[in-house]
Short mmCIF file of C-alpha atoms and ligand atoms in Angstrom, two decimals:
data_model
loop_
_atom_site.label_atom_id
_atom_site.label_comp_id
_atom_site.label_asym_id
_atom_site.label_seq_id
_atom_site.Cartn_x
_atom_site.Cartn_y
_atom_site.Cartn_z
CA UNK C 196 -51.76 12.49 12.19
CA UNK C 197 -50.87 15.79 13.82
CA UNK C 198 -50.24 15.62 17.56
CA UNK C 199 -51.54 18.17 20.06
CA UNK C 200 -49.30 20.60 21.95
CA UNK C 201 -50.84 22.48 24.87
CA UNK C 202 -49.57 25.59 26.64
CA UNK C 203 -49.23 26.13 30.40
CA UNK C 204 -48.77 29.73 31.40
CA UNK C 205 -46.65 30.75 34.37
CA UNK C 206 -46.55 34.53 33.76
CA UNK C 207 -48.14 35.15 37.16
CA UNK C 208 -45.81 32.80 39.07
CA UNK C 209 -42.39 32.34 37.40
CA UNK C 210 -43.02 35.59 35.48
CA UNK C 211 -43.76 37.48 38.66
CA UNK C 212 -40.31 36.42 39.89
CA UNK C 213 -38.93 39.01 37.41
CA UNK C 214 -37.02 41.70 39.31
CA UNK C 215 -39.34 44.61 40.10
CA UNK C 216 -42.58 42.92 38.96
CA UNK C 217 -45.45 42.77 41.44
CA UNK C 218 -48.89 42.43 39.85
CA UNK C 219 -51.94 43.88 41.53
CA UNK C 220 -55.02 41.67 41.86
CA UNK C 221 -56.74 43.69 39.10
CA UNK C 222 -53.76 43.19 36.80
CA UNK C 223 -53.71 39.46 37.55
CA UNK C 224 -57.40 39.11 36.74
CA UNK C 225 -56.93 40.98 33.46
CA UNK C 226 -53.96 38.75 32.58
CA UNK C 227 -55.87 35.57 33.52
CA UNK C 228 -58.83 36.52 31.32
CA UNK C 229 -56.48 37.45 28.48
CA UNK C 230 -54.70 34.10 28.80
CA UNK C 231 -58.01 32.24 28.74
CA UNK C 232 -58.89 34.07 25.50
CA UNK C 233 -55.41 33.28 24.14
CA UNK C 234 -56.18 29.56 24.52
CA UNK C 235 -53.76 28.27 27.15
CA UNK C 236 -54.62 24.95 28.79
CA UNK C 237 -53.45 25.97 32.26
CA UNK C 238 -52.76 29.15 34.18
CA UNK C 239 -50.32 28.98 37.09
CA UNK C 240 -51.83 31.82 39.09
CA UNK C 241 -49.32 32.03 41.93
CA UNK C 242 -47.71 30.42 44.95
CA UNK C 243 -50.49 30.50 47.58
CA UNK C 244 -48.26 29.69 50.57
CA UNK C 245 -45.91 32.56 49.74
CA UNK C 246 -48.17 35.29 51.16
CA UNK C 247 -51.78 36.11 51.98
CA UNK C 248 -51.82 38.30 48.83
CA UNK C 249 -50.72 35.35 46.64
CA UNK C 250 -53.32 33.13 48.29
CA UNK C 251 -56.14 35.66 47.64
CA UNK C 252 -55.02 36.18 44.04
CA UNK C 253 -55.04 32.47 43.22
CA UNK C 254 -58.46 32.19 44.86
CA UNK C 255 -59.91 35.10 42.81
CA UNK C 256 -58.43 33.77 39.57
CA UNK C 257 -59.88 30.34 40.31
CA UNK C 258 -63.31 32.00 40.48
CA UNK C 259 -63.09 33.94 37.19
CA UNK C 260 -61.32 31.64 34.72
CA UNK C 261 -63.75 29.76 32.45
CA UNK C 262 -61.72 27.30 30.42
CA UNK C 263 -58.13 26.85 31.52
CA UNK C 264 -57.02 24.83 34.52
CA UNK C 265 -56.06 27.07 37.45
CA UNK C 266 -52.85 25.96 39.09
CA UNK C 267 -51.07 26.86 42.33
CA UNK C 268 -47.42 26.11 43.03
CA UNK C 269 -46.32 24.19 46.14
CA UNK C 270 -43.02 22.98 47.53
CA UNK C 271 -43.17 19.45 48.90
CA UNK C 272 -44.34 20.87 52.21
CA UNK C 273 -47.79 20.04 53.62
CA UNK C 274 -48.56 23.68 54.38
CA UNK C 275 -47.87 24.67 50.74
CA UNK C 276 -49.94 21.77 49.41
CA UNK C 277 -52.88 22.58 51.71
CA UNK C 278 -52.73 26.24 50.65
CA UNK C 279 -53.06 25.28 46.96
CA UNK C 280 -55.92 22.85 47.68
CA UNK C 281 -57.78 25.62 49.51
CA UNK C 282 -56.99 28.44 47.06
CA UNK C 283 -58.02 26.51 43.93
CA UNK C 284 -61.07 24.72 45.33
CA UNK C 285 -63.55 26.94 43.43
CA UNK C 286 -61.80 26.55 40.07
CA UNK C 287 -63.68 24.72 37.32
CA UNK C 288 -60.46 22.74 36.76
CA UNK C 289 -58.13 22.92 39.77
CA UNK C 290 -54.55 21.71 39.48
CA UNK C 291 -51.48 21.66 41.72
CA UNK C 292 -47.82 21.96 40.76
CA UNK C 293 -45.51 20.33 43.31
CA UNK C 294 -41.76 20.48 42.98
CA UNK C 295 -38.59 19.37 44.69
CA UNK C 296 -35.01 19.80 43.49
CA UNK C 297 -33.24 16.64 42.34
CA UNK C 298 -29.78 17.74 41.13
CA UNK C 299 -26.64 17.01 43.19
CA UNK C 300 -25.89 20.67 43.85
CA UNK C 301 -29.43 21.36 45.13
CA UNK C 302 -29.50 18.13 47.17
CA UNK C 303 -26.21 18.88 48.87
CA UNK C 304 -26.27 22.65 49.40
CA UNK C 305 -29.95 23.61 49.44
CA UNK C 306 -31.96 20.65 50.70
CA UNK C 307 -29.35 18.66 52.65
CA UNK C 308 -31.19 15.52 51.60
CA UNK C 309 -30.03 12.19 50.24
CA UNK C 310 -31.43 10.66 47.07
CA UNK C 311 -33.41 8.17 49.16
CA UNK C 312 -34.94 10.93 51.27
CA UNK C 313 -36.00 12.80 48.14
CA UNK C 314 -37.68 9.71 46.65
CA UNK C 315 -39.51 9.10 49.94
CA UNK C 316 -40.69 12.71 50.03
CA UNK C 317 -41.96 12.55 46.44
CA UNK C 318 -43.87 9.33 47.19
CA UNK C 319 -45.37 10.61 50.45
CA UNK C 320 -46.35 14.08 49.25
CA UNK C 321 -47.76 13.11 45.86
CA UNK C 322 -49.74 10.31 47.55
CA UNK C 323 -51.04 12.78 50.14
CA UNK C 324 -51.97 15.34 47.46
CA UNK C 325 -53.76 12.74 45.33
CA UNK C 326 -56.43 12.34 48.03
CA UNK C 327 -57.55 15.94 47.33
CA UNK C 328 -56.47 16.80 43.77
CA UNK C 329 -56.75 14.72 40.62
CA UNK C 330 -54.54 16.87 38.41
CA UNK C 331 -50.97 16.98 39.73
CA UNK C 332 -47.95 18.43 37.93
CA UNK C 333 -44.66 17.21 39.35
CA UNK C 334 -41.36 19.04 38.69
CA UNK C 335 -37.91 17.71 39.55
CA UNK C 336 -36.31 21.16 39.87
CA UNK C 337 -32.96 21.51 38.07
CA UNK C 338 -33.83 18.35 36.13
CA UNK C 339 -31.29 19.04 33.43
CA UNK C 340 -28.39 18.93 35.92
CA UNK C 341 -29.73 15.79 37.61
CA UNK C 342 -28.09 12.38 37.05
CA UNK C 343 -30.21 10.73 34.27
CA UNK C 344 -30.92 7.57 36.31
CA UNK C 345 -31.95 9.55 39.39
CA UNK C 346 -34.18 11.74 37.23
CA UNK C 347 -35.89 8.59 35.96
CA UNK C 348 -36.29 7.29 39.53
CA UNK C 349 -37.75 10.61 40.76
CA UNK C 350 -40.21 10.91 37.89
CA UNK C 351 -41.24 7.24 38.08
CA UNK C 352 -41.93 7.66 41.82
CA UNK C 353 -44.13 10.70 41.14
CA UNK C 354 -46.08 8.92 38.39
CA UNK C 355 -46.60 5.81 40.50
CA UNK C 356 -47.91 8.01 43.34
CA UNK C 357 -50.44 9.74 41.06
CA UNK C 358 -48.83 12.66 39.19
CA UNK C 359 -50.64 13.32 35.90
CA UNK C 360 -48.18 15.74 34.28
CA UNK C 361 -44.40 15.70 34.50
CA UNK C 362 -42.60 18.98 33.96
CA UNK C 363 -38.88 18.96 33.16
CA UNK C 364 -37.32 22.26 34.26
CA UNK C 365 -34.10 23.52 32.74
CA UNK C 366 -34.04 25.70 35.84
CA UNK C 367 -30.83 27.58 35.10
CA UNK C 368 -31.10 27.66 31.30
CA UNK C 369 -28.08 25.40 30.93
CA UNK C 370 -28.93 22.82 28.27
CA UNK C 371 -28.53 23.01 24.51
CA UNK C 372 -31.54 21.89 22.42
CA UNK C 373 -29.84 18.59 21.61
CA UNK C 374 -29.19 17.86 25.29
CA UNK C 375 -32.68 18.88 26.36
CA UNK C 376 -34.18 16.59 23.69
CA UNK C 377 -31.94 13.82 24.99
CA UNK C 378 -33.39 14.24 28.52
CA UNK C 379 -36.86 13.49 27.11
CA UNK C 380 -35.52 10.58 25.03
CA UNK C 381 -34.02 9.02 28.16
CA UNK C 382 -37.32 9.41 30.02
CA UNK C 383 -39.28 8.03 27.07
CA UNK C 384 -37.10 4.93 27.00
CA UNK C 385 -37.03 4.27 30.74
CA UNK C 386 -40.29 5.44 32.30
CA UNK C 387 -42.93 2.73 32.69
CA UNK C 388 -46.23 4.24 31.55
CA UNK C 389 -44.63 7.19 29.73
CA UNK C 390 -47.75 7.63 27.54
CA UNK C 391 -50.15 7.59 30.49
CA UNK C 392 -49.14 11.08 31.68
CA UNK C 393 -48.51 14.45 30.04
CA UNK C 394 -44.99 15.84 29.62
CA UNK C 395 -44.10 19.47 29.71
CA UNK C 396 -41.07 21.56 28.94
CA UNK C 397 -39.97 24.37 31.26
CA UNK C 398 -37.06 26.28 29.81
CA UNK C 399 -35.18 29.34 31.02
CA UNK C 400 -33.36 31.73 28.73
CA UNK C 401 -29.99 32.26 30.42
CA UNK C 402 -28.09 31.30 27.26
CA UNK C 403 -30.78 32.47 24.84
CA UNK C 404 -31.93 28.91 24.09
CA UNK C 405 -35.31 28.77 25.85
CA UNK C 406 -37.45 28.67 22.69
CA UNK C 407 -35.16 26.24 20.88
CA UNK C 408 -35.08 24.00 23.95
CA UNK C 409 -38.86 23.97 24.38
CA UNK C 410 -39.29 23.01 20.73
CA UNK C 411 -36.62 20.31 21.05
CA UNK C 412 -38.61 18.90 23.98
CA UNK C 413 -41.70 18.79 21.76
CA UNK C 414 -39.77 16.93 19.08
CA UNK C 415 -38.73 14.35 21.67
CA UNK C 416 -42.04 13.50 23.32
CA UNK C 417 -43.18 16.53 25.35
CA UNK C 418 -46.85 17.41 24.92
CA UNK C 419 -46.95 20.79 26.66
CA UNK C 420 -44.87 23.96 26.86
CA UNK C 421 -44.68 25.86 30.15
CA UNK C 422 -43.76 29.48 29.56
CA UNK C 423 -44.63 33.11 30.02
CA UNK C 424 -45.95 35.98 27.96
CA UNK C 425 -43.17 38.23 26.60
CA UNK C 426 -40.67 35.73 28.07
CA UNK C 427 -40.64 37.41 31.48
CA UNK C 428 -39.27 35.43 34.44
CA UNK C 429 -36.31 34.86 36.74
CA UNK C 430 -32.98 36.30 35.52
CA UNK C 431 -33.10 36.19 31.67
CA UNK C 432 -36.67 34.88 31.78
CA UNK C 433 -38.62 31.88 30.53
CA UNK C 434 -39.54 30.73 27.04
CA UNK C 435 -41.91 33.24 25.46
CA UNK C 436 -45.07 31.28 24.69
CA UNK C 437 -45.94 33.67 21.86
CA UNK C 438 -42.68 32.77 20.10
CA UNK C 439 -43.11 29.03 20.68
CA UNK C 440 -46.74 29.00 19.51
CA UNK C 441 -45.85 31.03 16.40
CA UNK C 442 -42.95 28.68 15.62
CA UNK C 443 -45.21 25.62 15.81
CA UNK C 444 -47.65 27.37 13.46
CA UNK C 445 -45.08 28.66 10.94
CA UNK C 446 -43.10 25.39 10.90
CA UNK C 447 -46.16 23.17 10.81
CA UNK C 448 -44.52 20.75 8.37
CA UNK C 449 -41.69 20.21 10.86
CA UNK C 450 -43.56 19.93 14.16
CA UNK C 451 -46.76 18.39 12.74
CA UNK C 452 -48.66 19.62 15.78
CA UNK C 453 -51.90 21.47 16.48
CA UNK C 454 -52.42 23.91 19.34
CA UNK C 455 -55.47 25.64 20.83
CA UNK C 456 -53.65 28.96 20.84
CA UNK C 457 -55.60 31.81 19.25
CA UNK C 458 -52.64 33.43 17.52
CA UNK C 459 -54.63 36.55 16.68
CA UNK C 460 -54.80 37.30 20.43
CA UNK C 461 -50.99 37.40 20.71
CA UNK C 462 -50.70 41.20 20.52
CA UNK C 463 -53.57 41.73 22.97
CA UNK C 464 -52.07 39.50 25.69
CA UNK C 465 -48.54 40.79 25.03
CA UNK C 466 -49.75 44.38 25.51
CA UNK C 467 -51.61 43.49 28.74
CA UNK C 468 -48.48 41.92 30.22
CA UNK C 469 -46.18 44.71 28.97
CA UNK C 470 -48.41 47.28 30.69
CA UNK C 471 -48.75 45.34 33.93
CA UNK C 472 -44.99 44.69 34.17
CA UNK C 473 -44.07 48.22 33.00
CA UNK C 474 -41.67 46.37 30.68
CA UNK C 475 -42.18 47.39 27.03
CA UNK C 476 -41.35 44.65 24.53
CA UNK C 477 -37.92 45.23 22.91
CA UNK C 478 -38.18 46.53 19.33
CA UNK C 479 -36.22 43.59 17.91
CA UNK C 480 -38.05 40.87 19.86
CA UNK C 481 -39.39 38.06 17.64
CA UNK C 482 -43.09 38.27 16.73
CA UNK C 483 -44.16 41.09 19.09
CA UNK C 484 -41.28 43.60 18.73
CA UNK C 485 -42.23 46.74 16.80
CA UNK C 486 -39.54 45.89 14.19
CA UNK C 487 -40.64 42.26 13.73
CA UNK C 488 -42.73 43.16 10.67
CA UNK C 489 -41.02 46.43 9.67
CA UNK C 490 -38.80 46.79 6.60
CA UNK C 491 -36.65 49.86 6.10
CA UNK C 492 -33.99 48.93 3.56
CA UNK C 493 -34.71 49.50 -0.12
CA UNK C 494 -34.04 45.94 -1.29
CA UNK C 495 -36.35 44.48 1.37
CA UNK C 496 -39.05 47.11 0.77
CA UNK C 497 -39.01 46.47 -2.96
CA UNK C 498 -39.30 42.69 -2.42
CA UNK C 499 -42.02 43.14 0.21
CA UNK C 500 -44.07 45.39 -2.10
CA UNK C 501 -43.81 42.81 -4.89
CA UNK C 502 -44.70 39.91 -2.57
CA UNK C 503 -44.70 40.18 1.28
CA UNK C 504 -43.57 36.56 1.54
CA UNK C 505 -40.15 37.53 0.17
CA UNK C 506 -39.29 38.83 3.66
CA UNK C 507 -42.11 37.69 5.95
CA UNK C 508 -42.63 34.12 7.16
CA UNK C 509 -45.79 34.96 9.08
CA UNK C 510 -48.56 37.38 8.15
CA UNK C 511 -48.52 40.06 10.90
CA UNK C 512 -52.35 40.12 11.10
CA UNK C 513 -52.23 36.45 12.16
CA UNK C 514 -50.71 37.53 15.48
CA UNK C 515 -52.63 40.79 15.76
CA UNK C 516 -49.67 42.90 14.54
CA UNK C 517 -49.28 45.17 11.53
CA UNK C 518 -46.55 45.47 8.93
CA UNK C 519 -44.79 48.76 8.31
CA UNK C 520 -42.36 50.20 5.79
CA UNK C 521 -40.61 52.99 7.71
CA UNK C 522 -38.71 55.34 5.43
CA UNK C 523 -35.08 56.07 6.19
CA UNK C 524 -31.76 56.61 4.47
CA UNK C 525 -31.64 52.99 3.23
CA UNK C 526 -35.14 53.02 1.77
CA UNK C 527 -35.71 52.65 -1.95
CA UNK C 528 -37.67 54.59 -4.53
CA UNK C 529 -40.39 51.91 -4.77
CA UNK C 530 -41.33 52.24 -1.07
CA UNK C 531 -41.19 56.05 -1.15
CA UNK C 532 -43.48 56.09 -4.20
CA UNK C 533 -45.89 53.66 -2.55
CA UNK C 534 -46.00 55.85 0.60
CA UNK C 535 -46.58 59.01 -1.47
CA UNK C 536 -49.43 57.28 -3.32
CA UNK C 537 -50.99 56.30 0.01
CA UNK C 538 -50.75 59.94 1.12
CA UNK C 539 -52.70 61.01 -2.02
CA UNK C 540 -49.84 62.06 -4.35
CA UNK C 541 -50.27 60.86 -7.92
CA UNK C 542 -46.64 60.06 -8.63
CA UNK C 543 -45.22 57.54 -11.11
CA UNK C 544 -41.84 55.81 -11.35
CA UNK C 545 -40.81 58.51 -13.82
CA UNK C 546 -41.70 61.29 -11.35
CA UNK C 547 -39.53 59.59 -8.73
CA UNK C 548 -36.42 60.58 -10.73
CA UNK C 549 -36.95 64.14 -9.49
CA UNK C 550 -38.37 63.27 -6.06
CA UNK C 551 -36.02 60.53 -4.87
CA UNK C 552 -32.72 62.49 -4.79
CA UNK C 553 -34.36 65.15 -2.58
CA UNK C 554 -35.86 62.45 -0.33
CA UNK C 555 -32.41 60.83 -0.09
CA UNK C 556 -30.64 64.05 0.91
CA UNK C 557 -33.18 64.68 3.70
CA UNK C 558 -33.15 61.00 4.81
CA UNK C 559 -29.37 60.99 5.15
CA UNK C 560 -29.67 63.64 7.86
CA UNK C 561 -32.69 62.07 9.68
CA UNK C 562 -33.50 58.90 11.64
CA UNK C 563 -36.84 58.10 10.04
CA UNK C 564 -38.82 60.29 7.64
CA UNK C 565 -42.25 61.30 8.93
CA UNK C 566 -45.35 61.96 6.82
CA UNK C 567 -44.95 65.67 7.55
CA UNK C 568 -41.36 65.64 6.28
CA UNK C 569 -42.56 63.87 3.12
CA UNK C 570 -45.13 66.61 2.56
CA UNK C 571 -42.42 69.27 2.85
CA UNK C 572 -40.22 67.32 0.42
CA UNK C 573 -43.13 67.27 -2.05
CA UNK C 574 -43.62 71.04 -1.73
CA UNK C 575 -39.95 71.57 -2.55
CA UNK C 576 -40.18 69.24 -5.56
CA UNK C 577 -43.40 70.82 -6.82
CA UNK C 578 -41.93 74.34 -6.61
CA UNK C 579 -38.70 73.26 -8.25
CA UNK C 580 -40.36 71.29 -11.06
CA UNK C 581 -43.35 73.65 -11.30
CA UNK C 582 -45.86 70.76 -11.23
CA UNK C 583 -48.56 69.56 -8.89
CA UNK C 584 -48.85 65.88 -7.94
CA UNK C 585 -52.15 66.21 -6.08
O1 KIV L 876 -37.43 26.80 36.89
C1 KIV L 876 -37.87 25.99 37.73
O2 KIV L 876 -37.25 25.00 38.09
C2 KIV L 876 -39.18 26.29 38.32
C3 KIV L 876 -39.79 25.21 39.14
C4 KIV L 876 -40.56 25.75 40.28
C5 KIV L 876 -40.61 24.32 38.27
O3 KIV L 876 -39.76 27.31 38.02
ZN1 ZN L 877 -38.82 28.29 36.26
#
């Protein structure tokens, strides 16, 4: 039976940590509504203790979101925890995300805490939080650089104190997919009550492995992917949820998992976030890049026109995108003929013998051929051949 993978969005928290990104309240509300339509299970709306603005934003989002859980982030500090409890109290499904770093480098240089002190803090603060919030996500920050046995001890302490979801951050985007899968395997083998809580991946893209790592986590027992829209986030960003959701759909036979993601809303939510961040999606980005479903070379265009599946593993309309066959110097006669037919010219393969060389000579001097250029090419051909194709 297929398992269920849920998605936890942190575009407005980890994503807002992108250099130069500062959402307005209106932008956050638009993003939150778009995410709810996209089908995420949880929306991390901000870090309420960080500023009055963050607090107000989480509070407003808690009031307007219909389906997803609304989450606030908190360090293991009572003031942070109280701020989340207050900011999310009007949410239909409030949730808190508490975190503390567990790796040696963070313990020694950032927290100045021993392992024992960290375990005590986890126990005390999760126990405190549980009196006010049922749904608690616990993150051992920098989990992937934490000693495996101490990671188990930290996570077990959080579960025993009442955490309902354990998130495993690859905070600095360090792991390979195999290693990240191994972290989950170790937890699966050693945590008492592993199946009683949810498990989420949280992967950063410093080495370009965020999507592969999130999917490796899913293959090794994780039930949720934490990520952002368009992969925005600290440094090189977080896993792009649109990519991960599309991968689970396209490779259904491999992941054998269902999601609640409405893939057709991918373009809509990607555009909202691109506008609000003033960060257009790169042309070659998987799924949402403008080239992701575009074919310019002749061999690919010919195959695509015979059967789109020769070069497309996902129908663009499934993610709200459209396919295109831009015409350039590498394009073939088949695609040029098809474009001319769509512009109203009644041309056959035989006619292309006269048209294509002229197209080619113009294309060699241009980037992409526009419809207007094609019309001029046709005028030249018609005058030269003394025929009309219209
Ligand atoms: O990357 C990270 O470790 C985080 C934590 C706050 C979960 O974003
Ligand atoms: Zn992060």
